[in-house]
């Protein structure tokens, strides 16, 4: 596994780190990735690949009916939005 | 140099007239002007090259509620009124999949002849944008619900006709983003916003404010990716029209490009004929109708071929271009700075999507007759391809036609009535065929009476009320005092003139025998 490109990761996650913080965090990220790397040692020859983690519970398909249900505290939720312009949510200008 | 050739290309494609029709006639006929028919022949410039076109379509589903929460999915609601913690991306909120979305996805997958994945999953597609509250879009990345399908289309007669089968790479479930409203107008263009951030910056740098409406965030979408099987603008446009027909036929969405419930992006590249390798792919966005797709693609093909012919093919770069309806050309957004990295990983908040074979089978059995099947059936009845395409374009029209036939009407006459007079009536009265007051059984009866010879074809629409004719004649005589004067003085030939004027004033719809009788009466001849 390549060492992390902290600059790129910060760009993607929209985080700003000082050079010192970046230098410190790089090895920490590597250690976390390596720790997960222990999974590579598991024997998988006779195991079917799973699509995702978690076993299927027959009775629960995890679906809901297509029925309208409003959030009970909708008004206070919308009212608690930082900045509004009438009914719209106001956000800062989009920069590249 | 290359720009110069593009200008001349634009002249070839001056904006055609687009006649309207309340029956939502297939997109092709919106280009059925004399200018368009000249572009049905491949210009000799293109014969050394082959265009390769792929289409990505986003279909908004017509479910009552959103994909992952119980908020209403409602076009035109007051901004930020159909929202909750889930679709606003508030901390701690968890998505739960709407079962009807699965139902609709299976329907579409089956209608497009796909292999369904009985087990599929959701993934997070991560990027930052003001209309994406969670900072990711729930989508399906590597295991979509349906794959390896196909769709069949019949190209419009005015473009040479022909039957085509295009491949469908995949169909997957995802959620829509919210809407951005700028103080200076505009919003997000359809499709991925990654490269659009730069577009907003370049075009809206004087807009200091961006407003967000999250009503649309979380609305369920099906994304359809085609194989790059199309070779011309009309093929791609007809593909899109057929997808819209299938969506409407299945009842899974309104399938309207004009309303934004069906959105298409295309990828266009050209290569010298015979070359196996693909040319550089250019993405085109911002086409709001099938006709616009047709024009945009044909323009882009010519633009790329022109560059090749000038030895400037290196100027074709992988980028996103916008179709400008006003100037009828594609223009560069800022060139993409490398591919987007969406850092996909499986959505931990959603279970695996499991389909039962029995469920799939029962949906399959209940599928309605699809547009392509209707066209084949009408062809087998002996209707001309032109008639087939019109009658099978809209399911409510074909159902009306079928109903009329069931009542025993003569096929050709019923077809002509529906395509001719009823269409015209619906257009002027701005109705849809389900509103029309002539029920299929009445039309069938009318048609059989005409066939028997009991009444003449024109009678069905004729004015034969004497009192009405009398007032029409009076009007004509009043409007032509000089001729009336001349007639009274002896120019008896003018009787024919008055008859003609009455006929004209009713667009030929007046009963000729009665009319002549009334004219003669009014002129004092009988």
XYZ file of C-alpha atoms in Angstrom:
622
model
C 0.000 0.000 0.000
C 1.416 3.370 -1.024
C 2.048 5.870 1.729
C -0.812 8.354 1.931
C -0.632 11.590 -0.042
C -1.815 13.787 2.782
C -2.094 16.837 0.536
C -4.484 15.045 -1.822
C -6.511 13.598 1.026
C -6.924 17.050 2.566
C -8.058 18.425 -0.785
C -10.702 15.743 -1.156
C -11.923 16.043 2.398
C -11.771 19.858 2.319
C -9.557 19.954 5.372
C -6.680 22.350 6.027
C -3.648 21.090 7.883
C -0.499 22.940 8.780
C 2.725 21.368 7.493
C 3.471 20.075 10.996
C 0.046 18.507 11.356
C 0.384 16.928 7.903
C 3.779 15.459 8.718
C 2.425 14.006 11.933
C -0.754 12.547 10.471
C 0.821 10.766 7.494
C 2.418 7.987 9.566
C -0.708 7.702 11.704
C -2.807 7.018 8.615
C -0.273 4.420 7.456
C -0.433 2.650 10.799
C -4.265 2.475 10.662
C -4.205 1.102 7.108
C -1.538 -1.454 8.046
C -3.574 -2.538 11.051
C -6.500 -3.316 8.734
C -3.968 -5.027 6.485
C -3.990 -7.930 8.918
C -7.150 -9.031 7.079
C -4.938 -10.041 4.148
C -3.705 -12.991 6.201
C -7.134 -14.646 6.320
C -7.617 -17.813 4.241
C -10.358 -17.165 1.741
C -10.048 -20.103 -0.659
C -13.313 -21.741 0.383
C -15.294 -18.601 1.167
C -17.781 -17.051 -1.280
C -17.291 -13.326 -1.704
C -19.891 -11.292 0.144
C -21.415 -8.213 -1.439
C -21.420 -6.351 1.799
C -20.847 -6.838 5.483
C -23.690 -7.974 7.686
C -25.756 -11.087 7.550
C -29.177 -11.180 6.085
C -32.092 -11.337 8.444
C -34.849 -13.134 6.561
C -37.713 -11.323 8.196
C -36.286 -7.855 7.711
C -35.751 -6.721 4.166
C -34.930 -3.207 5.313
C -37.627 -1.624 3.155
C -40.398 0.810 3.976
C -43.735 1.461 2.321
C -44.122 4.340 -0.126
C -46.215 6.323 2.347
C -46.016 9.958 3.325
C -44.676 10.610 6.788
C -43.617 14.088 7.863
C -40.984 14.663 10.484
C -42.791 15.773 13.634
C -40.440 18.652 14.355
C -40.176 19.839 10.743
C -40.896 23.479 11.446
C -38.302 23.845 14.183
C -35.815 21.871 12.105
C -36.187 24.252 9.166
C -36.144 27.235 11.517
C -32.840 26.125 12.960
C -31.101 26.308 9.563
C -28.192 28.765 9.784
C -29.054 31.318 7.166
C -32.229 31.678 5.179
C -33.442 33.965 2.453
C -37.174 33.640 2.736
C -37.882 29.958 2.124
C -34.454 29.239 0.640
C -31.322 28.156 2.489
C -28.573 30.685 1.906
C -25.085 29.317 1.332
C -21.729 30.913 0.590
C -20.668 31.421 -3.004
C -19.308 28.224 -4.548
C -15.578 28.396 -5.137
C -13.450 25.913 -7.011
C -9.208 27.596 -39.112
C -11.154 25.003 -37.239
C -13.380 27.702 -35.800
C -14.108 28.917 -39.318
C -15.381 25.518 -40.368
C -17.503 25.354 -37.283
C -19.200 28.608 -38.216
C -20.171 27.204 -41.578
C -21.430 24.099 -39.850
C -23.681 26.273 -37.713
C -25.214 27.750 -40.859
C -26.220 24.291 -42.034
C -28.096 23.842 -38.803
C -30.097 27.045 -38.597
C -32.947 26.565 -36.197
C -35.733 24.447 -37.681
C -39.384 25.239 -37.048
C -40.799 23.058 -34.362
C -44.523 22.503 -34.826
C -46.360 21.743 -31.600
C -48.697 18.905 -30.948
C -50.844 18.173 -27.926
C -50.397 14.480 -28.610
C -46.689 14.759 -27.837
C -45.714 13.418 -31.216
C -42.366 11.592 -31.170
C -39.326 13.841 -31.082
C -38.464 13.148 -34.700
C -41.466 14.942 -36.071
C -40.475 18.030 -34.188
C -37.700 18.202 -36.759
C -39.908 17.265 -39.651
C -39.285 20.524 -41.427
C -37.792 20.718 -44.881
C -34.476 21.896 -43.448
C -34.111 18.840 -41.247
C -34.832 16.316 -43.961
C -31.762 17.489 -45.819
C -29.599 16.358 -42.906
C -30.845 12.792 -43.136
C -28.216 12.039 -45.749
C -24.736 11.735 -44.304
C -22.696 14.679 -45.607
C -19.797 13.415 -47.710
C -17.450 15.006 -45.163
C -18.471 12.349 -42.665
C -18.169 9.282 -44.791
C -14.556 8.641 -43.854
C -15.412 8.833 -40.181
C -17.599 6.996 -37.768
C -19.160 8.576 -34.714
C -19.486 6.596 -31.486
C -22.197 7.823 -29.145
C -23.325 6.741 -25.687
C -26.185 8.133 -23.627
C -26.613 8.383 -19.846
C -30.175 8.934 -18.723
C -31.511 9.852 -15.306
C -35.153 8.926 -14.772
C -37.004 10.554 -11.896
C -39.397 8.017 -10.407
C -43.017 8.890 -9.745
C -43.204 7.459 -6.246
C -45.233 9.298 -3.628
C -42.276 9.667 -1.296
C -38.533 10.013 -1.544
C -36.036 7.152 -1.866
C -34.852 6.982 1.711
C -37.404 8.893 3.811
C -41.122 9.525 4.059
C -41.015 13.077 2.675
C -43.310 13.752 -0.255
C -41.695 13.735 -3.688
C -43.594 16.602 -5.216
C -42.785 18.887 -8.145
C -43.461 22.552 -7.526
C -43.921 22.482 -3.761
C -42.854 25.487 -1.753
C -39.057 25.330 -1.293
C -37.821 23.383 1.722
C -41.291 22.160 2.683
C -40.703 18.460 1.888
C -37.667 17.911 4.071
C -36.644 15.926 7.124
C -33.415 15.047 8.919
C -32.694 12.187 6.513
C -32.823 14.128 3.255
C -31.311 17.215 4.863
C -28.360 15.115 5.969
C -28.633 16.007 9.604
C -26.404 14.067 12.000
C -27.763 10.749 13.190
C -30.464 10.395 10.541
C -30.604 7.035 8.781
C -31.930 6.172 5.297
C -34.533 3.435 4.763
C -35.202 2.298 1.202
C -38.642 2.845 -0.343
C -39.975 -0.552 -1.527
C -41.716 1.008 -4.530
C -38.362 2.218 -5.832
C -37.243 -1.416 -5.958
C -40.465 -2.389 -7.715
C -39.993 0.321 -10.354
C -36.324 -0.573 -10.820
C -37.199 -4.222 -11.438
C -39.905 -3.175 -13.918
C -37.488 -1.019 -15.878
C -34.726 -3.629 -15.769
C -37.105 -6.252 -17.159
C -38.527 -3.901 -19.805
C -34.968 -3.219 -20.958
C -34.222 -6.956 -21.208
C -31.598 -6.786 -18.471
C -30.111 -9.432 -16.226
C -31.296 -8.536 -12.749
C -28.873 -8.808 -9.854
C -30.873 -10.628 -7.226
C -28.328 -9.294 -4.748
C -27.026 -5.781 -5.127
C -25.874 -3.028 -2.814
C -25.662 0.695 -2.309
C -22.515 2.801 -2.200
C -21.592 6.319 -1.201
C -20.452 8.588 -4.016
C -18.614 11.324 -2.172
C -18.125 14.923 -3.235
C -18.881 18.380 -1.877
C -21.590 20.588 -3.340
C -24.156 22.951 -1.917
C -27.118 20.859 -3.099
C -25.758 17.628 -1.614
C -26.507 17.871 2.104
C -24.828 14.642 3.218
C -21.631 15.303 1.263
C -22.316 12.073 -0.612
C -24.964 10.664 -2.900
C -26.332 7.208 -2.166
C -25.925 5.295 -5.425
C -24.938 1.850 -6.706
C -21.376 1.567 -7.925
C -20.036 -1.864 -8.764
C -23.107 -4.047 -8.319
C -26.104 -2.324 -9.920
C -29.588 -3.819 -9.830
C -29.638 -4.546 -13.570
C -27.099 -5.095 -16.344
C -26.607 -6.214 -19.957
C -29.909 -5.183 -21.461
C -31.118 -3.790 -24.782
C -33.734 -1.540 -26.309
C -35.209 -1.535 -29.809
C -36.167 1.575 -31.715
C -37.694 2.415 -35.082
C -36.119 5.448 -36.695
C -38.540 8.040 -38.085
C -39.587 7.590 -41.682
C -38.441 11.100 -42.614
C -34.888 10.140 -41.641
C -34.857 6.979 -43.697
C -36.559 4.730 -41.173
C -34.881 1.527 -40.069
C -34.896 -0.655 -37.001
C -32.120 -0.544 -34.426
C -31.207 -2.451 -31.312
C -29.016 -0.639 -28.810
C -27.317 -2.208 -25.793
C -27.915 -1.101 -22.224
C -24.849 -1.456 -20.000
C -26.560 -0.993 -16.667
C -29.474 0.398 -14.662
C -28.998 1.462 -11.064
C -30.837 3.162 -8.216
C -29.679 6.472 -6.776
C -31.000 9.650 -5.172
C -31.373 13.108 -6.676
C -29.705 16.221 -5.297
C -31.418 19.425 -4.241
C -31.821 22.500 -6.417
C -29.605 25.551 -6.520
C -31.044 28.924 -7.363
C -28.706 31.786 -8.141
C -29.599 35.391 -7.696
C -28.528 35.735 -11.308
C -30.635 32.779 -12.425
C -29.442 29.296 -13.341
C -28.792 26.263 -11.249
C -27.140 22.919 -11.607
C -27.107 21.320 -15.014
C -28.206 17.768 -15.216
C -25.693 15.091 -14.325
C -22.548 15.011 -12.272
C -21.682 18.330 -10.709
C -17.980 17.689 -10.333
C -16.894 19.793 -13.232
C -19.810 22.174 -12.820
C -18.307 23.875 -9.812
C -15.958 25.589 -12.209
C -18.858 26.455 -14.513
C -20.651 28.315 -11.796
C -17.519 30.182 -10.937
C -16.899 31.280 -14.471
C -20.464 32.193 -15.329
C -21.831 33.391 -12.030
C -18.924 35.195 -10.481
C -21.112 38.250 -10.069
C -23.661 36.258 -8.127
C -22.820 36.577 -4.472
C -25.694 34.515 -3.263
C -26.580 30.896 -3.775
C -29.935 29.609 -2.563
C -30.680 25.970 -1.875
C -34.014 24.166 -2.072
C -33.822 20.614 -0.708
C -37.275 19.437 -1.814
C -35.650 17.449 -4.577
C -32.845 16.023 -2.426
C -33.502 12.323 -1.972
C -36.004 11.970 -4.830
C -35.429 8.491 -6.323
C -33.697 8.170 -9.686
C -32.867 5.322 -11.975
C -29.721 5.858 -13.994
C -29.564 4.091 -17.354
C -26.221 3.810 -19.111
C -26.294 2.745 -22.752
C -23.627 0.873 -24.647
C -21.848 3.215 -27.086
C -23.904 1.756 -29.925
C -25.387 4.864 -31.483
C -23.775 6.332 -34.574
C -25.819 9.428 -35.397
C -27.715 12.191 -33.616
C -31.079 10.819 -34.711
C -30.241 7.351 -33.360
C -29.363 8.789 -29.958
C -32.396 11.072 -29.929
C -34.694 8.195 -30.831
C -33.072 6.063 -28.112
C -33.923 8.767 -25.589
C -37.463 9.063 -26.940
C -37.921 5.318 -26.611
C -36.625 5.293 -23.039
C -39.176 8.009 -22.271
C -41.921 5.927 -23.909
C -40.985 2.857 -21.889
C -40.909 4.863 -18.640
C -44.368 6.297 -19.311
C -45.756 2.961 -20.478
C -44.588 1.245 -17.287
C -46.056 4.059 -15.196
C -42.850 4.537 -13.228
C -42.390 8.232 -14.014
C -43.554 11.098 -16.192
C -40.538 10.680 -18.501
C -40.458 14.292 -19.645
C -37.266 16.032 -20.725
C -39.103 19.345 -20.759
C -40.144 18.959 -17.110
C -36.765 17.638 -16.037
C -38.018 14.199 -15.011
C -35.914 12.643 -17.763
C -32.365 13.979 -18.181
C -29.840 12.873 -20.776
C -26.118 13.424 -21.135
C -24.259 12.111 -24.160
C -20.708 11.069 -24.901
C -19.492 11.610 -28.472
C -16.265 10.583 -30.151
C -15.248 10.053 -33.780
C -12.724 7.736 -35.385
C -11.604 7.095 -38.939
C -13.831 4.413 -40.429
C -12.250 1.031 -39.903
C -10.197 2.048 -36.890
C -10.820 -0.141 -33.879
C -9.612 2.272 -31.204
C -12.062 4.857 -29.958
C -11.373 8.553 -30.438
C -11.325 11.037 -27.570
C -14.661 11.119 -25.806
C -16.427 14.440 -25.261
C -19.365 14.758 -22.895
C -22.281 17.033 -23.795
C -24.783 18.345 -21.289
C -27.715 20.754 -21.190
C -29.976 19.291 -23.846
C -33.609 19.808 -22.889
C -35.372 17.839 -25.585
C -34.816 14.925 -27.947
C -34.608 17.432 -30.797
C -31.865 19.328 -28.980
C -29.993 16.039 -28.456
C -30.200 15.337 -32.174
C -28.856 18.763 -33.117
C -26.198 18.856 -30.410
C -24.767 15.485 -31.362
C -24.759 16.184 -35.095
C -23.036 19.497 -34.430
C -20.425 17.879 -32.204
C -19.721 15.126 -34.738
C -19.089 17.700 -37.441
C -16.939 19.775 -35.087
C -14.733 16.795 -34.299
C -14.531 15.584 -37.892
C -13.593 19.093 -39.034
C -10.734 19.137 -36.544
C -9.560 15.741 -37.775
C -9.621 16.917 -41.376
C -7.503 19.924 -40.509
C -4.990 17.672 -38.786
C -6.004 19.178 -35.471
C -7.463 16.105 -33.779
C -5.243 16.749 -30.784
C -7.481 19.729 -30.095
C -10.275 17.318 -29.242
C -9.817 16.917 -25.520
C -11.705 14.896 -22.981
C -13.996 17.538 -21.555
C -17.577 18.484 -20.858
C -19.247 20.790 -23.350
C -22.581 22.504 -23.080
C -25.191 22.669 -25.789
C -26.213 26.266 -26.346
C -29.753 26.317 -27.654
C -29.496 29.980 -28.638
C -26.426 29.752 -30.827
C -27.011 26.086 -31.753
C -23.514 24.907 -30.876
C -21.531 23.143 -28.198
C -19.165 25.217 -26.110
C -16.462 24.318 -23.628
C -17.071 24.409 -19.945
C -13.685 24.597 -18.338
C -11.714 21.474 -19.286
C -11.808 18.786 -16.607
C -8.779 18.738 -14.370
C -8.398 14.988 -14.327
C -11.034 12.445 -13.416
C -13.163 12.876 -10.337
C -12.355 10.647 -7.374
C -15.625 9.828 -5.672
C -14.056 7.482 -3.115
C -16.877 4.959 -3.396
C -17.433 2.615 -0.506
C -20.411 0.445 0.442
C -23.191 2.383 2.190
C -23.045 1.070 5.751
C -26.508 2.384 6.642
C -28.360 0.245 4.106
C -28.842 -3.498 3.940
C -28.055 -5.560 0.893
C -30.789 -5.258 -1.713
C -32.217 -8.733 -2.165
C -34.776 -9.665 -4.806
C -36.795 -12.855 -4.636
C -37.164 -14.728 -7.919
C -40.931 -15.095 -7.351
C -41.226 -11.336 -6.938
C -39.315 -10.759 -10.178
C -41.377 -13.351 -12.027
C -44.680 -11.875 -10.943
C -43.583 -8.378 -11.978
C -42.446 -9.787 -15.312
C -45.784 -11.429 -15.931
C -47.649 -8.229 -15.149
C -45.627 -6.023 -17.513
C -47.807 -4.086 -19.965
C -47.297 -4.272 -23.732
C -44.181 -2.219 -24.416
C -43.989 0.395 -27.209
C -41.794 -1.800 -29.406
C -44.264 -4.679 -29.068
C -47.104 -2.330 -30.006
C -45.222 -1.223 -33.117
C -44.630 -4.803 -34.190
C -48.309 -5.597 -33.653
C -49.449 -2.603 -35.711
C -47.001 -3.501 -38.458
C -48.472 -6.994 -38.534
C -51.939 -5.487 -38.883
C -50.780 -3.955 -42.128
C -50.468 -0.311 -41.144
C -47.779 1.743 -42.851
C -44.647 2.470 -40.816
C -45.557 6.150 -40.740
C -48.936 5.321 -39.189
C -47.394 2.784 -36.819
C -44.972 5.350 -35.422
C -47.684 7.916 -34.779
C -50.254 5.555 -33.279
C -47.769 3.731 -31.060
C -46.015 6.834 -29.792
C -48.325 7.478 -26.851
C -49.926 4.655 -24.898
C -53.200 6.487 -24.378
C -53.507 6.953 -28.145
C -52.726 3.335 -28.933
C -55.203 2.186 -26.287
C -57.860 4.414 -27.836
C -57.061 2.989 -31.264
C -57.127 -0.601 -29.983
C -60.436 0.058 -28.278
C -61.900 1.414 -31.506
C -60.745 -1.686 -33.350
C -62.253 -3.912 -30.689
C -65.584 -2.291 -31.411
C -65.248 -3.523 -34.948
C -64.081 -0.404 -36.757
C -62.209 -0.564 -40.038
C -58.548 -0.304 -39.159
C -57.343 2.118 -41.799
C -60.262 4.498 -41.357
C -59.999 4.494 -37.583
C -56.273 5.170 -37.894
C -56.852 8.087 -40.247
C -59.523 9.616 -38.023
C -57.327 9.412 -34.948
C -54.236 10.732 -36.644
C -56.050 13.404 -38.602
C -59.133 15.091 -37.286
C -58.951 14.007 -33.680
C -55.310 15.026 -33.407
C -56.086 18.419 -34.906
C -59.053 18.877 -32.569
C -56.992 17.953 -29.524
C -54.315 20.387 -30.630
C -56.631 23.347 -31.021
C -58.566 22.554 -27.864
C -55.374 21.653 -25.978
C -56.761 18.365 -24.711
C -55.291 14.938 -24.324
C -56.873 11.928 -25.945
C -58.336 10.691 -22.670
C -60.365 13.916 -22.488
C -61.886 13.565 -25.920
C -65.648 13.209 -25.882
C -65.829 10.763 -28.757
C -65.454 7.435 -27.006
C -63.832 4.627 -28.953
C -67.178 2.905 -29.389
C -68.768 6.015 -30.857
C -65.852 6.487 -33.205
C -66.100 2.857 -34.215
C -69.769 3.331 -35.001
C -69.058 6.476 -36.969
C -66.366 4.696 -38.917
C -68.635 1.783 -39.752
C -71.399 4.107 -40.911
C -68.941 5.824 -43.199
C -67.711 2.487 -44.445
C -71.209 1.284 -45.251
C -71.714 4.393 -47.271
C -74.568 5.432 -45.001
C -72.903 8.770 -44.607
C -70.069 10.385 -46.478
C -66.739 10.864 -44.780
C -67.135 14.581 -44.707
C -70.468 14.353 -42.914
C -68.826 13.433 -39.709
C -67.560 16.936 -39.453
C -70.081 18.780 -41.573
C -72.277 21.754 -40.839
C -75.739 20.741 -41.972
C -77.973 22.828 -39.792
C -79.941 25.107 -42.118
C -80.294 27.903 -39.643
C -76.543 27.932 -39.117
C -75.921 27.904 -42.861
C -78.391 30.742 -43.304
C -76.494 32.946 -40.900
C -73.216 32.072 -42.631
C -74.652 33.078 -45.996
C -75.995 36.324 -44.552
C -72.536 37.135 -43.255
C -70.928 36.503 -46.634
C -73.472 38.669 -48.440
C -72.923 41.447 -45.914
C -69.178 41.284 -46.347
C -69.336 41.484 -50.118
C -71.654 44.416 -50.931
C -69.968 45.209 -54.260
C -70.485 41.685 -55.551
C -74.050 41.638 -54.260
C -74.699 44.921 -56.103
C -73.187 43.434 -59.261
C -75.283 40.295 -58.954
C -78.473 42.309 -58.605
C -77.530 44.213 -61.715
C -77.358 41.008 -63.690
C -73.987 39.337 -63.074
C -75.602 36.012 -62.220
C -72.308 34.156 -62.414
C -71.471 35.634 -59.007
C -73.712 33.019 -57.420
C -70.722 30.725 -57.688
C -68.598 33.372 -56.005
C -70.910 33.532 -52.989
C -71.027 29.751 -52.760
C -67.249 29.684 -52.761
C -67.028 32.317 -50.060
C -69.380 30.392 -47.764
C -67.411 27.212 -48.370
C -64.177 29.036 -47.547
C -65.526 30.581 -44.385
C -66.225 27.093 -43.003
C -62.962 25.565 -44.272
C -64.957 23.303 -46.557
C -66.989 21.855 -43.739
C -70.438 22.911 -44.845
C -72.817 20.507 -46.573
C -72.534 21.642 -50.198
C -76.066 20.726 -51.320
C -77.763 22.489 -48.452
C -75.462 25.449 -48.739
C -76.231 25.989 -52.425
C -79.914 25.791 -51.684
C -79.665 28.472 -49.004
C -77.513 30.733 -51.151
C -80.028 30.467 -53.965
C -82.830 31.319 -51.541
C -81.008 34.309 -50.128
C -80.245 35.602 -53.606
C -83.924 35.417 -54.411
C -83.519 32.732 -57.022
C -85.890 30.258 -55.441
